[in-house]
Structure formats: structure tokens, C-alpha cells
Short mmCIF file of C-alpha atoms in Angstrom, two decimals:
data_model
loop_
_atom_site.label_atom_id
_atom_site.label_comp_id
_atom_site.label_asym_id
_atom_site.label_seq_id
_atom_site.Cartn_x
_atom_site.Cartn_y
_atom_site.Cartn_z
CA MET K 100 91.39 108.45 72.56
CA LYS K 101 91.23 104.77 73.32
CA ALA K 102 88.93 103.34 75.93
CA ARG K 103 90.47 101.94 79.09
CA LYS K 104 90.69 98.18 79.32
CA ASN K 105 90.72 95.60 82.10
CA HIS K 106 88.15 97.17 84.42
CA ILE K 107 88.70 94.44 87.00
CA SER K 108 88.78 94.67 90.78
CA ARG K 109 89.73 98.34 90.71
CA LYS K 110 88.92 98.91 94.37
CA LEU K 111 90.80 95.79 95.48
CA PHE K 112 93.78 96.56 93.30
CA LEU K 113 94.06 100.14 94.51
CA GLN K 114 93.85 98.99 98.11
CA GLN K 115 96.61 96.47 97.52
CA LEU K 116 98.81 98.89 95.63
CA SER K 117 98.51 101.42 98.44
CA ILE K 118 100.40 99.06 100.73
CA GLY K 119 103.53 99.66 98.70
CA ILE K 120 104.27 96.79 96.36
CA GLY K 121 106.98 98.53 94.37
CA ALA K 122 110.29 97.60 95.95
CA LEU K 123 113.00 97.93 92.96
CA GLY K 124 112.54 101.43 92.36
CA THR K 125 112.28 98.66 90.43
CA GLY K 126 109.06 100.20 89.10
CA ILE K 127 108.20 96.76 88.03
CA PHE K 128 104.76 96.62 86.29
CA PHE K 129 103.32 97.58 82.89
CA PRO K 130 100.31 96.06 81.17
CA GLY K 131 100.69 97.24 77.59
CA SER K 132 100.74 94.58 74.88
CA LEU K 133 103.79 93.74 72.78
CA SER K 134 103.43 93.98 69.06
CA ALA K 135 103.72 90.62 67.33
CA ALA K 136 106.26 92.25 65.01
CA GLU K 137 108.67 92.49 67.95
CA PHE K 138 108.84 88.71 68.36
CA LEU K 139 110.95 86.64 66.00
CA SER K 140 108.93 84.00 64.21
CA GLY K 141 110.24 80.90 62.52
CA LYS K 142 113.80 79.98 61.63
CA THR K 143 116.07 82.49 59.95
CA ASN K 144 117.28 82.05 56.39
CA ASN K 145 120.33 84.17 57.21
CA PRO K 146 121.89 82.86 60.43
CA ARG K 147 124.18 85.35 62.13
CA LYS K 148 126.87 84.93 64.73
CA VAL K 149 125.92 87.24 67.61
CA LEU K 150 127.66 88.27 70.81
CA VAL K 151 125.35 89.42 73.61
CA ILE K 152 127.06 91.33 76.40
CA GLY K 153 125.20 90.89 79.67
CA ALA K 154 123.04 88.05 81.03
CA GLY K 155 120.40 90.19 82.69
CA LEU K 156 116.82 89.95 81.45
CA ALA K 157 117.52 92.19 78.44
CA GLY K 158 120.48 90.11 77.27
CA LEU K 159 118.82 86.80 78.01
CA GLY K 160 115.64 87.89 76.24
CA ALA K 161 117.60 88.86 73.14
CA ALA K 162 119.71 85.70 73.21
CA TRP K 163 116.70 83.43 73.70
CA GLU K 164 114.85 84.88 70.73
CA LEU K 165 117.90 84.77 68.48
CA LYS K 166 118.80 81.22 69.48
CA LYS K 167 115.26 79.99 68.81
CA ALA K 168 115.40 81.63 65.40
CA GLY K 169 118.55 79.71 64.51
CA HIS K 170 121.30 82.28 65.10
CA ASP K 171 124.65 81.38 66.68
CA VAL K 172 124.61 83.22 70.02
CA THR K 173 127.23 83.66 72.73
CA VAL K 174 126.42 85.59 75.91
CA LEU K 175 129.30 87.20 77.82
CA GLU K 176 128.50 87.90 81.47
CA ALA K 177 130.84 89.61 83.95
CA ARG K 178 129.21 88.07 87.03
CA ASN K 179 129.24 84.41 88.01
CA ARG K 180 125.45 84.31 87.74
CA SER K 181 122.66 85.37 85.43
CA GLY K 182 119.89 87.84 86.16
CA GLY K 183 121.67 91.15 86.66
CA ARG K 184 119.45 93.31 88.86
CA VAL K 185 116.92 90.51 89.20
CA SER K 186 118.64 89.03 92.24
CA THR K 187 117.25 86.79 94.97
CA LEU K 188 119.19 86.72 98.22
CA ARG K 189 119.48 83.30 99.87
CA LYS K 190 122.93 82.52 101.29
CA PRO K 191 122.92 84.80 104.35
CA PHE K 192 119.69 83.25 105.60
CA SER K 193 118.35 79.93 106.81
CA GLU K 194 117.24 77.28 104.37
CA GLY K 195 113.89 78.23 102.89
CA LEU K 196 114.17 81.94 103.73
CA TYR K 197 115.03 84.36 100.96
CA ALA K 198 114.60 88.01 100.06
CA GLU K 199 114.66 90.01 96.86
CA GLU K 200 117.56 92.42 96.66
CA GLY K 201 116.54 93.36 93.14
CA ALA K 202 113.22 93.32 91.29
CA ALA K 203 110.37 92.69 93.72
CA ALA K 204 107.44 91.44 91.66
CA TYR K 205 106.03 90.74 88.21
CA GLY K 206 103.03 92.66 86.93
CA ALA K 207 99.88 90.79 86.06
CA THR K 208 100.04 92.35 82.62
CA TYR K 209 103.74 91.82 81.89
CA THR K 210 103.00 90.18 78.55
CA VAL K 211 106.56 89.14 77.63
CA ALA K 212 107.52 87.99 81.12
CA LYS K 213 104.29 86.02 81.49
CA ASN K 214 104.80 84.33 78.12
CA LEU K 215 108.26 83.20 79.22
CA ILE K 216 107.07 82.14 82.68
CA GLU K 217 104.35 80.04 81.10
CA GLU K 218 106.75 78.64 78.48
CA PHE K 219 109.10 77.41 81.21
CA GLY K 220 106.35 76.22 83.54
CA LEU K 221 107.44 78.36 86.49
CA GLU K 222 105.15 78.48 89.51
CA THR K 223 103.74 81.84 90.53
CA MET K 224 102.24 83.18 93.73
CA PRO K 225 100.28 86.37 94.39
CA TYR K 226 102.42 89.15 95.78
CA PRO K 227 101.90 89.10 99.57
CA MET K 228 99.76 92.04 100.57
CA PRO K 229 100.18 93.07 104.24
CA GLU K 230 97.01 94.09 106.02
CA LYS K 231 98.27 96.24 108.90
CA THR K 232 101.11 98.58 108.04
CA VAL K 233 103.20 100.98 110.11
CA TYR K 234 103.78 104.57 109.00
CA HIS K 235 106.47 106.66 110.67
CA LEU K 236 106.10 110.17 109.29
CA ASN K 237 107.06 113.57 110.60
CA GLY K 238 108.03 112.05 113.96
CA LYS K 239 104.75 110.18 114.42
CA ARG K 240 104.28 106.39 114.38
CA ILE K 241 100.92 105.26 112.98
CA THR K 242 99.50 101.78 112.48
CA TYR K 243 97.06 101.59 109.61
CA SER K 244 94.79 99.16 107.79
CA PRO K 245 93.17 100.11 104.47
CA GLY K 246 89.87 101.86 105.07
CA GLU K 247 90.72 103.26 108.49
CA GLN K 248 90.45 106.98 109.16
CA VAL K 249 93.82 108.55 110.00
CA VAL K 250 94.91 112.09 110.74
CA TRP K 251 98.17 112.30 108.81
CA PRO K 252 100.95 114.49 110.28
CA TYR K 253 100.92 116.90 107.35
CA GLU K 254 98.93 120.01 106.54
CA LEU K 255 96.37 118.86 103.96
CA ASN K 256 93.74 120.92 102.22
CA GLU K 257 90.03 120.37 102.79
CA LYS K 258 89.42 117.86 100.01
CA GLU K 259 92.50 115.84 101.05
CA GLN K 260 91.45 115.42 104.68
CA GLY K 261 90.73 111.81 105.62
CA MET K 262 92.28 110.38 102.46
CA ASP K 263 94.99 107.73 102.60
CA PRO K 264 98.09 108.00 100.39
CA MET K 265 96.71 105.84 97.62
CA ALA K 266 93.47 107.78 97.55
CA LEU K 267 95.57 110.88 96.93
CA VAL K 268 97.44 109.07 94.16
CA LYS K 269 94.14 108.07 92.60
CA MET K 270 92.74 111.59 92.77
CA TYR K 271 95.81 113.42 91.53
CA ILE K 272 97.44 110.92 89.15
CA ILE K 273 95.31 107.94 88.16
CA ASP K 274 92.20 109.96 87.42
CA THR K 275 94.06 112.75 85.61
CA LEU K 276 96.65 111.08 83.36
CA PRO K 277 95.75 110.86 79.67
CA GLN K 278 94.53 107.41 78.76
CA GLU K 279 97.18 107.18 76.03
CA VAL K 280 99.86 106.50 78.66
CA GLY K 281 98.69 102.88 78.52
CA GLU K 282 100.13 102.54 75.02
CA PRO K 283 103.94 102.71 75.24
CA ASP K 284 104.38 103.31 71.53
CA LEU K 285 102.48 106.60 71.86
CA TRP K 286 105.03 108.25 74.14
CA LYS K 287 106.32 110.53 71.36
CA LYS K 288 102.85 111.86 70.60
CA GLU K 289 100.62 114.38 72.32
CA PRO K 290 99.34 114.44 74.99
CA VAL K 291 101.79 111.92 76.48
CA VAL K 292 104.98 113.57 75.24
CA ASN K 293 103.91 116.82 76.90
CA LEU K 294 104.25 115.13 80.29
CA ASP K 295 108.02 114.97 79.83
CA HIS K 296 108.26 118.73 80.20
CA GLN K 297 107.23 118.66 83.84
CA SER K 298 108.28 116.81 86.95
CA LEU K 299 105.99 114.56 88.90
CA GLU K 300 105.93 117.20 91.61
CA GLU K 301 104.93 119.91 89.14
CA TYR K 302 102.24 117.62 87.77
CA LEU K 303 100.83 117.05 91.26
CA ILE K 304 100.81 120.78 91.96
CA LYS K 305 99.05 121.41 88.65
CA GLN K 306 96.32 118.95 89.69
CA GLY K 307 95.80 120.82 92.97
CA ALA K 308 97.87 118.79 95.42
CA SER K 309 98.95 120.56 98.58
CA GLU K 310 102.52 120.56 99.83
CA GLY K 311 101.46 118.20 102.60
CA ALA K 312 99.87 115.77 100.14
CA ILE K 313 103.02 115.74 98.02
CA LYS K 314 105.09 114.94 101.12
CA LEU K 315 102.72 112.13 102.04
CA ILE K 316 102.92 110.67 98.54
CA ARG K 317 106.70 111.06 98.42
CA ASN K 318 107.21 109.22 101.69
CA THR K 319 104.82 106.35 100.97
CA GLN K 320 105.04 105.62 97.24
CA TRP K 321 108.13 104.10 95.61
CA PHE K 322 107.67 105.97 92.32
CA ALA K 323 107.71 109.33 94.13
CA ALA K 324 111.06 109.03 95.92
CA VAL K 325 112.37 112.13 94.11
CA PRO K 326 109.22 113.78 92.69
CA GLY K 327 110.98 116.97 91.66
CA GLU K 328 113.52 115.01 89.63
CA THR K 329 111.16 112.49 88.03
CA SER K 330 109.73 112.93 84.54
CA ALA K 331 105.94 112.90 84.68
CA LEU K 332 106.06 111.02 81.36
CA SER K 333 108.14 108.22 82.87
CA THR K 334 105.81 107.99 85.84
CA GLY K 335 102.76 108.00 83.63
CA VAL K 336 103.95 105.34 81.19
CA SER K 337 106.17 103.09 83.33
CA ASP K 338 104.43 103.25 86.69
CA PHE K 339 100.83 103.86 85.68
CA GLY K 340 99.34 103.66 82.20
CA LEU K 341 96.97 100.71 82.29
CA PHE K 342 98.81 99.25 85.29
CA MET K 343 96.19 100.44 87.71
CA MET K 344 93.63 98.37 85.84
CA GLY K 345 95.88 95.40 85.30
CA GLY K 346 95.28 93.11 88.26
CA VAL K 347 97.29 91.85 91.19
CA PRO K 348 101.08 91.42 90.78
CA PHE K 349 102.80 88.13 91.48
CA ILE K 350 106.13 86.62 92.45
CA LEU K 351 107.83 83.39 91.46
CA LYS K 352 107.86 80.54 93.95
CA GLY K 353 111.41 80.14 95.18
CA GLY K 354 112.51 83.61 94.08
CA ASN K 355 112.06 86.02 91.21
CA ASP K 356 115.42 85.07 89.75
CA LYS K 357 113.94 81.71 88.75
CA LEU K 358 113.10 83.23 85.36
CA PRO K 359 116.62 84.36 84.40
CA GLN K 360 118.00 81.18 85.99
CA ILE K 361 115.97 78.85 83.82
CA MET K 362 116.63 80.93 80.72
CA ALA K 363 120.35 80.73 81.46
CA ASP K 364 120.13 76.99 82.16
CA LYS K 365 118.44 76.42 78.81
CA MET K 366 121.31 78.32 77.16
CA LYS K 367 124.16 77.08 79.38
CA ASP K 368 126.28 76.14 76.37
CA ASN K 369 125.87 79.67 75.03
CA ILE K 370 126.94 81.64 78.13
CA GLU K 371 130.42 82.43 79.38
CA TYR K 372 130.60 83.83 82.91
CA GLY K 373 133.35 85.96 84.44
CA VAL K 374 133.94 87.87 81.20
CA GLU K 375 134.22 91.61 81.83
CA VAL K 376 134.04 93.36 78.48
CA ALA K 377 136.35 96.34 77.96
CA GLN K 378 136.00 97.11 74.25
CA VAL K 379 133.53 96.57 71.41
CA LYS K 380 134.75 97.28 67.87
CA ASP K 381 132.93 97.34 64.56
CA ASN K 382 135.70 96.71 62.02
CA GLY K 383 133.49 97.06 58.97
CA ARG K 384 133.17 93.30 58.46
CA GLY K 385 131.86 92.28 61.87
CA VAL K 386 132.47 92.97 65.53
CA VAL K 387 135.39 92.24 67.82
CA VAL K 388 134.80 92.20 71.57
CA ARG K 389 137.79 92.33 73.91
CA ASP K 390 137.61 91.53 77.60
CA LYS K 391 139.70 93.20 80.32
CA ASN K 392 142.33 90.42 80.03
CA GLY K 393 142.76 90.99 76.31
CA LYS K 394 140.86 87.93 75.09
CA GLU K 395 138.96 88.56 71.87
CA TYR K 396 135.60 87.29 70.63
CA THR K 397 134.38 87.81 67.08
CA ALA K 398 130.91 87.81 65.55
CA ASP K 399 128.78 89.36 62.83
CA GLU K 400 126.83 91.55 65.28
CA ALA K 401 126.78 92.43 68.97
CA ILE K 402 124.14 93.46 71.48
CA VAL K 403 125.28 95.48 74.49
CA ALA K 404 122.79 94.72 77.27
CA VAL K 405 124.48 95.97 80.42
CA PRO K 406 123.21 98.74 82.72
CA LEU K 407 123.38 102.37 81.67
CA LYS K 408 126.43 103.43 83.66
CA VAL K 409 128.31 100.22 82.87
CA THR K 410 127.84 100.88 79.15
CA GLN K 411 129.73 104.15 79.68
CA LYS K 412 132.78 102.17 80.83
CA ILE K 413 133.07 100.23 77.57
CA ALA K 414 135.34 101.61 74.83
CA PHE K 415 133.60 101.63 71.45
CA GLU K 416 135.32 101.77 68.09
CA PRO K 417 134.46 103.74 66.12
CA GLN K 418 133.54 106.17 68.84
CA LEU K 419 129.85 106.51 69.67
CA SER K 420 128.08 109.56 68.32
CA ALA K 421 128.12 112.71 70.43
CA ALA K 422 124.36 112.38 70.94
CA LYS K 423 124.63 108.80 72.19
CA ARG K 424 127.53 109.66 74.50
CA SER K 425 125.53 112.55 75.89
CA ALA K 426 122.53 110.31 76.50
CA LEU K 427 124.65 107.73 78.35
CA GLU K 428 126.36 110.39 80.44
CA ASN K 429 123.31 112.45 81.32
CA MET K 430 120.47 109.98 81.84
CA PRO K 431 120.09 109.70 85.64
CA VAL K 432 119.81 106.47 87.60
CA MET K 433 117.97 105.81 90.86
CA HIS K 434 120.35 104.97 93.68
CA LEU K 435 119.17 102.07 95.85
CA THR K 436 120.62 100.71 99.08
CA ARG K 437 118.83 97.72 100.56
CA THR K 438 119.65 96.46 104.05
CA PHE K 439 118.39 93.09 105.24
CA LEU K 440 118.14 92.39 108.97
CA LYS K 441 117.64 88.74 109.85
CA VAL K 442 115.79 88.16 113.13
CA ASP K 443 115.09 84.97 115.06
CA ASN K 444 111.34 85.26 114.52
CA PRO K 445 108.78 87.75 113.14
CA TYR K 446 108.13 89.28 116.55
CA TRP K 447 105.88 92.01 115.13
CA LEU K 448 103.20 89.44 114.34
CA GLU K 449 102.39 89.28 118.06
CA GLU K 450 100.93 92.78 117.72
CA GLY K 451 99.04 91.88 114.57
CA LEU K 452 101.41 93.95 112.41
CA SER K 453 102.53 92.90 108.95
CA GLY K 454 106.17 93.95 109.08
CA ALA K 455 105.67 96.43 106.23
CA ALA K 456 106.20 100.13 106.82
CA HIS K 457 106.54 103.49 105.07
CA THR K 458 108.73 106.09 106.69
CA ASP K 459 110.57 109.35 106.20
CA LEU K 460 113.40 107.93 108.31
CA ALA K 461 116.80 106.76 107.09
CA VAL K 462 115.42 103.19 107.08
CA GLY K 463 113.17 104.10 104.13
CA GLN K 464 110.46 101.60 103.21
CA VAL K 465 110.33 98.43 105.28
CA ASN K 466 109.61 95.08 103.62
CA PRO K 467 109.15 91.81 105.55
CA TYR K 468 110.19 88.33 104.40
CA PHE K 469 109.04 85.09 106.07
CA HIS K 470 109.54 81.39 105.74
CA SER K 471 106.78 80.07 103.53
CA GLN K 472 105.97 77.34 106.03
CA ASP K 473 105.29 78.03 109.72
CA PRO K 474 106.58 81.63 109.67
CA GLN K 475 106.04 82.33 113.38
CA ASN K 476 108.49 79.62 114.44
CA ASN K 477 111.26 80.42 111.98
CA PRO K 478 113.63 83.30 111.30
CA ALA K 479 112.42 86.27 109.26
CA VAL K 480 113.87 89.36 107.64
CA LEU K 481 113.08 93.06 107.81
CA GLU K 482 114.45 95.06 104.91
CA GLY K 483 115.20 98.76 104.93
CA TYR K 484 114.73 99.89 101.32
CA VAL K 485 116.26 103.32 100.72
CA ALA K 486 116.09 105.16 97.39
CA GLY K 487 117.52 108.41 96.10
CA PRO K 488 120.22 110.61 97.65
CA LYS K 489 119.94 108.90 101.04
CA ALA K 490 120.77 105.59 99.38
CA GLU K 491 123.83 107.07 97.73
CA SER K 492 125.06 108.40 101.09
CA LEU K 493 124.53 105.04 102.78
CA ALA K 494 126.41 103.29 100.00
CA ARG K 495 129.58 105.20 100.92
CA LEU K 496 129.63 103.75 104.45
CA PRO K 497 131.14 100.43 105.54
CA GLU K 498 128.58 97.64 105.70
CA GLU K 499 128.70 97.36 109.49
CA GLU K 500 127.90 101.08 109.82
CA VAL K 501 124.96 100.78 107.44
CA ILE K 502 123.57 97.83 109.39
CA LYS K 503 123.99 99.72 112.67
CA GLU K 504 122.22 102.81 111.29
CA ILE K 505 119.34 100.84 109.78
CA LYS K 506 118.87 98.87 113.02
CA THR K 507 118.73 102.14 114.98
CA GLN K 508 116.07 103.52 112.65
CA MET K 509 114.19 100.20 112.52
CA GLU K 510 113.83 100.34 116.29
CA LYS K 511 111.56 103.36 115.86
CA VAL K 512 109.38 101.46 113.42
CA TYR K 513 109.36 97.96 114.92
CA PRO K 514 110.70 98.27 118.49
CA GLY K 515 112.62 95.29 119.88
CA ILE K 516 114.73 94.44 116.86
CA GLU K 517 117.98 94.44 118.84
CA ASP K 518 116.66 91.60 121.03
CA HIS K 519 115.92 89.49 117.96
CA PHE K 520 118.66 90.52 115.51
CA GLN K 521 120.97 87.79 114.19
CA LYS K 522 122.81 89.08 111.11
CA GLY K 523 122.63 91.72 108.42
CA HIS K 524 123.35 92.10 104.72
CA VAL K 525 123.65 95.24 102.61
CA LYS K 526 123.14 95.54 98.86
CA ALA K 527 124.22 98.98 97.63
CA TRP K 528 123.56 98.93 93.90
CA SER K 529 125.61 102.12 93.43
CA THR K 530 128.81 100.31 94.44
CA ASP K 531 128.11 97.13 92.47
CA PRO K 532 130.71 97.33 89.67
CA TYR K 533 128.39 95.57 87.24
CA ALA K 534 125.44 97.87 87.93
CA LEU K 535 126.83 101.23 89.17
CA GLY K 536 123.36 102.19 90.33
CA GLY K 537 119.77 101.15 90.20
CA PRO K 538 117.48 101.55 87.20
CA SER K 539 117.41 104.55 84.90
CA TRP K 540 115.26 107.38 86.22
CA PRO K 541 114.63 110.16 83.68
CA ALA K 542 114.23 113.69 85.00
CA PRO K 543 111.94 116.16 83.21
CA GLY K 544 112.90 116.38 79.55
CA ASP K 545 115.18 113.35 79.60
CA VAL K 546 112.90 110.92 77.78
CA THR K 547 112.52 113.17 74.76
CA ALA K 548 116.16 114.25 74.91
CA TYR K 549 117.83 110.86 75.26
CA LEU K 550 115.65 107.79 74.72
CA GLU K 551 115.90 107.50 70.94
CA ASP K 552 119.67 107.94 71.08
CA LEU K 553 119.93 105.26 73.77
CA GLN K 554 117.96 102.91 71.53
CA SER K 555 119.89 103.61 68.32
CA SER K 556 122.33 101.09 66.86
CA HIS K 557 125.97 101.89 66.17
CA GLY K 558 126.72 100.05 62.97
CA ARG K 559 126.70 96.36 63.87
CA ILE K 560 126.47 97.16 67.58
CA HIS K 561 122.99 97.24 69.10
CA PHE K 562 121.81 98.21 72.57
CA ALA K 563 119.30 96.81 75.05
CA GLY K 564 118.40 97.27 78.71
CA GLU K 565 115.60 98.91 80.65
CA HIS K 566 117.28 102.30 80.08
CA THR K 567 116.66 101.88 76.33
CA SER K 568 112.92 101.40 76.89
CA VAL K 569 110.21 103.92 77.67
CA LEU K 570 109.22 101.38 80.32
CA ARG K 571 112.16 102.45 82.45
CA SER K 572 113.09 100.52 85.58
CA THR K 573 110.86 97.56 84.75
CA MET K 574 111.61 93.91 84.06
CA GLU K 575 109.13 94.09 81.22
CA GLY K 576 111.00 97.02 79.71
CA ALA K 577 114.26 95.08 79.90
CA LEU K 578 112.76 92.05 78.16
CA ARG K 579 111.11 94.11 75.46
CA SER K 580 114.35 95.98 74.81
CA GLY K 581 116.07 92.64 74.23
CA MET K 582 113.34 91.65 71.78
CA ARG K 583 113.80 94.96 69.96
CA ALA K 584 117.56 94.44 69.63
CA ALA K 585 117.05 90.86 68.41
CA GLN K 586 114.60 92.13 65.82
CA LYS K 587 117.18 94.57 64.46
CA ILE K 588 119.59 91.70 63.85
CA ALA K 589 116.89 89.50 62.38
CA VAL K 590 116.07 92.01 59.65
CA THR K 591 119.66 92.84 58.65
#
């Protein structure tokens, strides 16, 4: 068993994490290192012509590595922008105000992302950590600052009394997970692989958590949105591992999509936008990709780096194996609906509140966004972040009905919103035709049942995306998956 690393600012980090930094379902942090063998080094002696389908982080990561190594790369992207589910929202708001409708933050120990951010000279900022948060749970509204004593509206056992949600997470998860979860490559070995046979909820019960404590964790922690349908292995490796020792997360100045933007700008001559791929064929000599309009592209190899459910919509020839089709069809995704309410000013600051909240209401988790300069005298945004079945239900409604419902629920959390409301915006990832849902979210048994098949190549066709990584739902997992696919081509 390996010793834990990075014993830095544990108390501070746990306090900050307890405020709820994980907004993408996006489960967005992992500190494990990337093997040097997964990076391409030097120029290739066997340049290949490669088609990369998808300009999200997985596709861009693969294309960047291959291009640097001297391969002829063309990226085909269905959208008119790069980034995929790393998406910064700007247009509905005033100049200088933006919100993240996709991935919320970068982990301090995202080794691949940090290497790229440093390579491109992007400016980072610490993730903003609100000090006074609102909780609306079981019909009760509570304002809370870390360290305060609160009587939570759930029936807790004796040892849980007086503990805040993150203290419960520490006691039942952080302090009990095997240390090997910090090494992603060990997921197939005991004791980590054993975690896949139980849900997060079952794991919590096994550690002694009461029903009330599980409800409190579920309604305050992004990774526990559906604890009974979440693989304890995925939680342990993707959401924890060494993450709790890894340091404070950060964001990119100007928006988190600055990373995929600059990668795409550096490869602008290699990317074609507005190309919706319908078929990928391995003809025995190379690959032929056909878009929905019948246009064909040819290459030696292809990397399919689109989201899980979008991959299902592509026709492959020859047909994918039964095991791979089963993996694509049965691996679950987390549904996310994010509603952004622009207000004329951050009126909650007058009460010393941060704008952040955790609730069991239809509004979900509340995230605030301010102007970076002079926030009190400029418009702001309150986001209702809803994950799981509730998000799927909201996604079926017209946008105006979603905004109305979220405003009604937001009034219970931050009263007065109707007096300040200006406009709203809804991002339902389930109805986005180029996403068809949020990130992959393995249920118990799904990692061991499907991950290796999701990763496997199909002749000259390779696959990338966070769903092909044990680091599910993370930007780091997406980037590493692209590196893995690039490596497969480099060694052919």
C-alpha cells in the first residue's frame, strides 16, 4: 500500500470543498500523475493521416499530440465552436459577466490540463470559495459558515450530531477509502475493484452512516446526486483518490473554455466545424468518414471522441462488437439542467450571503457569478444546477417554464429575485444533440463490465472521451483519454 502524498492544507481544503465546488457533475478533479509513456515524444518516423471526430477536450488533446508528433490531422466538429461540454456562457449577459454552463473548475493536480495551461500561458485564478452559504433542506432555510454549529433537519446518530456535511464525507468516505484509489491504473486490482460491486449509498451504510446522514450528503455534495445508482469505485477514483490532498482548484481567467479555445486556435487549419458525422468505416486499407450530407473524408486512422450517447448514433462498418455495443448502450450518463437567472445586482450581498446554496428543492445547487470588477454595482447571475432525474424532467419543459419554475424555487433560497430578475437562460445537456446528456456516470458494476470495451479499438477506429476513462466526468479524464488514443496510433 502506497503512502498518501501531498499532505498540504488538509483542513483548509476540506473546508473549501465542503462549500460545493463541483458544479459539472462535472466531477472535475483528479490528482494522479500521467505516465510519461502516454505522451508522444519526438517526431514520428511513420506519419499517419488521422481523422479526429469531436473537438472537445478529448479530441483536441489527441489532435494536439498527434500534430506535434508530425501526423496529418483533421478534426471534424459538429458544433460551430470547440470545447464540447467545456462551455462558458457569455452572450446572454452584460460585457464582462460570464458563467460556466459546463465544466466548473480545474483541479490543482490535473497534470495534463496544467501542462497545457502552462504551455499556452493561460492565466489562472483560485476557484472562488463562498464564506456564508444557504442550505434549504427538509423545508428549513439555514445560513451557514464553516465551523458554525448547526442542527440539521435530519435524524442523525450520536456520532454525527454537530457535524457539517463535509465532516460526514471525511468520516465516512475520505478516511475509509483504500489509498490505492489515488492511482487510476490500479482500478482493476483489489481492493479498488471491489468497490465497483457496491453503490455509494451501500458504501456509506457499510461505514455506519445513518439514513439522515446519507440524505444530508446527497443534498449537499455533487458526487452524491444519485448515491444508490453511483459506483463506489467511480466515486473513489474520480471524485476522491488523492484529490482531497491535492490543493485548491482553480479556474481560467475569462472562462474555462479558454483552454479548448486556444488549442483550437493553434490548430485552426486542422479543424472543420459544422460537420456532423453519420458513418465511420474501416475498409481494410484505411478509414472513410461520411457526414450527414454524404461528404466523405478519408484517412489511415480515426479517433471517435464524441460523448457516449452521441457515439451510439454513428453507424460503424464493420459493425462494432456486441460487447462494445452493449457498453455504449448500457453505460449511464448524468442528466444535467442548468438555469441561469441574470439579476440587476447581487442583492444577497447586503445580507452578507455568498449567493451559493445547497437545497433539496427543484432549484438544486445554487451557484453565483459576479462581474470581476465592482460586483455590487453590476449585474450578477444565480444558477440553479440540477442533476439526476429532476434534471431530465426539467429538460422536457419549454425554456420559459423552466425559468419560471427555477425562479419560484430560488425565491425560497434567496428571497427577492423577482424584483431583480432581468433574463434567464437554460442549458439542458440531455436535449443538446451533440451531447445527449451530461458525463458518464457508472452504476455499481458498470466500470468492470464496460470500461475496457469502451476503451478498445475497432480496427483502425479508436475511441476517446471521459466515458472511456476511469476518471469519469472529469476534464482530466477526457484529456488523458485523448492521449491514450493518440498513443495507439503512434505505435501502429
